Short mmCIF file of C-alpha atoms in Angstrom, two decimals:
data_model
loop_
_atom_site.label_atom_id
_atom_site.label_comp_id
_atom_site.label_asym_id
_atom_site.label_seq_id
_atom_site.Cartn_x
_atom_site.Cartn_y
_atom_site.Cartn_z
CA MET U 1 113.83 86.15 45.00
CA ALA U 2 116.46 87.74 42.77
CA GLU U 3 116.50 86.57 39.13
CA THR U 4 113.08 85.03 39.54
CA THR U 5 111.54 83.56 36.38
CA VAL U 6 108.09 84.34 35.07
CA ALA U 7 107.09 80.70 35.60
CA GLU U 8 108.06 80.89 39.27
CA VAL U 9 106.08 84.09 39.75
CA MET U 10 103.02 82.70 37.98
CA SER U 11 103.20 79.67 40.26
CA GLU U 12 103.30 81.98 43.29
CA LEU U 13 100.30 83.90 41.99
CA ALA U 14 98.37 80.69 41.37
CA ALA U 15 99.01 79.68 44.98
CA LEU U 16 97.58 83.01 46.15
CA GLU U 17 94.38 82.62 44.13
CA ASP U 18 91.35 83.02 46.41
CA PRO U 19 87.84 82.31 45.04
CA LYS U 20 86.27 84.78 47.50
CA ALA U 21 88.66 87.54 46.42
CA ARG U 22 87.89 86.74 42.78
CA ALA U 23 84.15 86.99 43.40
CA VAL U 24 84.56 90.43 44.99
CA ASN U 25 86.90 91.62 42.25
CA GLU U 26 84.62 90.41 39.48
CA ARG U 27 81.81 92.56 40.86
CA HIS U 28 84.07 95.54 40.09
CA GLY U 29 84.99 94.35 36.60
CA ASP U 30 88.33 92.81 37.56
CA ASP U 31 89.31 89.25 36.65
CA HIS U 32 91.84 88.12 39.24
CA GLY U 33 91.56 86.40 42.60
CA VAL U 34 94.68 87.57 44.43
CA ASN U 35 94.34 89.56 47.64
CA LEU U 36 96.09 92.89 47.00
CA SER U 37 97.87 92.90 50.37
CA LYS U 38 99.42 89.52 49.50
CA LEU U 39 100.28 90.82 46.03
CA ARG U 40 102.09 93.78 47.58
CA ALA U 41 103.96 91.46 49.94
CA LEU U 42 105.15 89.42 46.95
CA ALA U 43 106.23 92.62 45.20
CA LYS U 44 108.21 93.61 48.29
CA GLN U 45 110.05 90.28 48.11
CA LEU U 46 110.81 90.66 44.42
CA LYS U 47 111.90 94.31 44.70
CA THR U 48 112.38 96.33 41.50
CA GLN U 49 112.97 94.15 38.42
CA GLN U 50 112.21 95.97 35.20
CA ASP U 51 112.88 93.07 32.84
CA LEU U 52 110.70 90.74 34.89
CA ALA U 53 108.00 93.42 35.01
CA ARG U 54 107.93 93.61 31.22
CA GLU U 55 107.71 89.83 30.96
CA LEU U 56 104.89 89.66 33.50
CA TRP U 57 102.99 92.37 31.63
CA ALA U 58 103.35 90.39 28.41
CA THR U 59 101.50 87.41 29.95
CA THR U 60 98.25 89.48 29.79
CA ASP U 61 97.23 87.92 33.14
CA SER U 62 95.69 90.64 35.34
CA ALA U 63 97.33 89.56 38.60
CA ALA U 64 100.70 89.31 36.84
CA ARG U 65 100.19 92.76 35.35
CA LEU U 66 99.33 94.28 38.73
CA LEU U 67 102.50 92.73 40.14
CA ALA U 68 104.49 94.04 37.17
CA LEU U 69 103.31 97.56 37.95
CA LEU U 70 104.55 97.22 41.52
CA ILE U 71 108.06 96.01 40.62
CA CYS U 72 108.73 98.11 37.51
CA ARG U 73 110.74 101.32 37.14
CA PRO U 74 108.16 103.85 35.90
CA LYS U 75 110.75 106.11 34.27
CA ALA U 76 112.15 103.19 32.23
CA PHE U 77 109.09 103.06 29.95
CA ASP U 78 109.07 105.27 26.87
CA ARG U 79 106.02 107.25 25.82
CA ASP U 80 104.78 104.73 23.26
CA GLU U 81 105.06 101.83 25.73
CA LEU U 82 102.90 103.71 28.23
CA ASP U 83 100.35 104.51 25.55
CA VAL U 84 100.09 100.83 24.62
CA MET U 85 99.86 99.78 28.28
CA VAL U 86 96.88 102.06 28.95
CA ARG U 87 95.13 100.86 25.81
CA GLU U 88 95.58 97.16 26.61
CA ALA U 89 95.15 97.36 30.40
CA GLY U 90 91.74 95.71 30.12
CA THR U 91 90.39 95.78 33.67
CA PRO U 92 89.66 98.82 35.87
CA LYS U 93 92.27 97.95 38.51
CA VAL U 94 95.09 97.40 36.00
CA HIS U 95 94.12 100.63 34.22
CA ASP U 96 94.11 102.59 37.49
CA TRP U 97 97.49 101.23 38.55
CA VAL U 98 99.08 101.97 35.17
CA VAL U 99 97.99 105.59 35.51
CA ASN U 100 98.61 106.10 39.22
CA TYR U 101 101.72 103.99 39.83
CA VAL U 102 103.53 104.38 36.52
CA VAL U 103 102.37 107.19 34.23
CA LYS U 104 102.14 109.80 37.01
CA LYS U 105 105.82 109.14 37.81
CA SER U 106 106.89 109.28 34.16
CA PRO U 107 108.52 112.23 32.38
CA HIS U 108 105.95 111.61 29.62
CA ALA U 109 102.94 112.26 31.88
CA GLU U 110 102.11 115.74 30.57
CA ASP U 111 102.46 114.77 26.92
CA LEU U 112 100.21 111.76 27.48
CA ARG U 113 97.71 113.82 29.51
CA LEU U 114 97.16 116.13 26.57
CA ALA U 115 97.00 113.31 24.01
CA TRP U 116 94.74 111.02 26.04
CA SER U 117 92.25 113.70 27.12
CA ALA U 118 91.19 114.09 23.48
CA ASP U 119 91.24 110.36 22.66
CA PRO U 120 88.05 108.90 21.13
CA ASP U 121 88.34 105.83 23.39
CA PRO U 122 86.54 106.87 26.61
CA VAL U 123 88.70 104.62 28.80
CA VAL U 124 91.88 106.17 27.38
CA ALA U 125 90.32 109.63 27.76
CA SER U 126 89.59 108.83 31.40
CA ALA U 127 93.33 108.35 31.92
CA GLY U 128 93.90 111.83 30.51
CA TRP U 129 91.36 113.28 32.91
CA ALA U 130 92.94 111.42 35.85
CA LEU U 131 96.26 113.07 34.99
CA THR U 132 94.50 116.44 34.73
CA THR U 133 93.00 115.93 38.20
CA GLU U 134 96.52 115.26 39.49
CA ARG U 135 97.68 118.56 38.02
CA VAL U 136 94.66 120.42 39.44
CA ALA U 137 95.71 119.27 42.90
CA LYS U 138 99.50 119.40 42.69
CA ARG U 139 100.72 121.44 39.70
CA PRO U 140 97.91 123.79 38.65
CA GLU U 141 100.15 126.40 37.02
CA GLY U 142 99.22 126.89 33.36
CA LEU U 143 95.94 124.97 33.46
CA ASP U 144 92.92 126.62 31.81
CA PHE U 145 90.34 126.09 34.54
CA ALA U 146 87.58 127.95 32.72
CA GLY U 147 88.22 125.80 29.65
CA LEU U 148 88.21 122.58 31.69
CA LEU U 149 84.91 123.55 33.30
CA ASP U 150 83.47 124.40 29.87
CA VAL U 151 84.29 120.87 28.64
CA ILE U 152 82.96 119.23 31.80
CA GLU U 153 79.75 121.24 31.63
CA VAL U 154 79.07 120.07 28.07
CA GLU U 155 80.32 116.46 28.20
CA LEU U 156 79.98 115.14 31.77
CA LYS U 157 76.28 114.24 31.75
CA ASP U 158 76.45 111.87 28.78
CA ALA U 159 80.00 110.54 29.18
CA PRO U 160 80.47 106.74 29.47
CA ASP U 161 80.89 105.49 33.05
CA ARG U 162 84.69 105.42 33.42
CA LEU U 163 85.13 108.75 31.65
CA GLN U 164 82.25 110.30 33.57
CA TRP U 165 83.79 109.22 36.86
CA ALA U 166 87.17 110.73 35.93
CA MET U 167 85.65 114.02 34.71
CA ASN U 168 83.49 114.24 37.82
CA HIS U 169 86.59 113.74 40.01
CA CYS U 170 88.27 116.59 38.15
CA LEU U 171 85.20 118.80 38.67
CA ALA U 172 85.24 118.11 42.40
CA GLN U 173 88.99 118.65 42.65
CA ILE U 174 88.72 122.04 40.95
CA GLY U 175 86.02 123.05 43.42
CA ILE U 176 88.01 121.79 46.39
CA GLU U 177 91.41 123.22 45.51
CA HIS U 178 90.57 126.49 43.78
CA ALA U 179 88.16 128.76 45.64
CA GLU U 180 87.84 131.18 42.72
CA HIS U 181 86.23 128.41 40.64
CA ARG U 182 84.30 126.76 43.48
CA ALA U 183 80.92 128.40 42.88
CA ARG U 184 80.91 127.46 39.21
CA ALA U 185 82.04 123.88 39.94
CA ILE U 186 79.23 123.47 42.47
CA ASP U 187 76.71 125.01 40.07
CA ILE U 188 77.70 122.62 37.27
CA GLY U 189 77.40 119.67 39.65
CA GLU U 190 74.00 120.77 40.92
CA ARG U 191 72.57 121.29 37.43
CA LEU U 192 73.91 118.05 35.92
CA GLU U 193 73.17 115.90 39.02
CA VAL U 194 75.78 113.33 37.97
CA LEU U 195 76.23 110.64 40.67
CA LYS U 196 73.72 112.47 42.90
CA ASP U 197 72.04 109.21 43.86
CA TYR U 198 75.19 107.08 43.97
CA PRO U 199 74.93 104.65 46.93
CA THR U 200 77.47 105.85 49.48
CA PRO U 201 78.35 103.76 52.58
CA PRO U 202 78.16 105.41 56.02
CA ASN U 203 81.25 107.49 56.89
CA CYS U 204 82.18 107.81 53.19
CA THR U 205 81.96 110.99 51.14
CA SER U 206 79.46 111.04 48.28
CA PRO U 207 80.96 111.32 44.78
CA PHE U 208 78.23 113.88 43.94
CA ALA U 209 80.48 116.88 43.26
CA PRO U 210 78.65 119.57 45.31
CA THR U 211 78.51 117.29 48.37
CA TRP U 212 82.11 116.14 47.85
CA ILE U 213 83.40 119.71 47.52
CA ALA U 214 81.47 120.95 50.57
CA GLU U 215 82.65 118.08 52.78
CA ILE U 216 86.35 118.31 51.91
CA VAL U 217 86.39 122.13 52.18
CA ARG U 218 84.67 121.79 55.58
CA ARG U 219 87.36 119.39 56.75
CA GLN U 220 90.12 121.68 55.49
CA HIS U 221 88.71 124.54 57.56
CA ALA U 222 87.85 122.45 60.62
#
């Protein structure tokens, strides 16, 4: 499908529209009806096409944007483009894919992490915390863990949903990856009780930080 036009891709996406998939997605705040496995298969056909990716993003259609994120070259976007993309992502899935599939692979990730973490928009701030969680797990050198835990302790309880989820993930990751901070991370989680009663399916780990930390540490030592 080399040199595919936007119109051709939009036609393909329309053909993949599934009302059942849309109903499921809408329960999670997303507004597209394309099965993600089929979307990935289409991306595999298209291969990397940066110009097409930019054009698909510009349509503002969520399925087209998800596809764009799969066929783009993450390092081809400049810092300001990535900042705009996070701010206009709209739905949770598009936002998550911008951060995880594009920004994390960008040379601008650290600069954006610092800028976004302090952003007044809680959804943008959640992207900053997601990038911090990535560093906690993979590149912890230079991070101020005591400072991060101070912020989480003060702000987690009353943070808006998306930001709260991202900060809570960071709290759990600190407790899992860094034994010297584990007791404090667990203590913060136990006192704040954020996501303590979150409905968790069988065989899944609770997002309640103390339970999450204990389970993953147990597995690591099993």
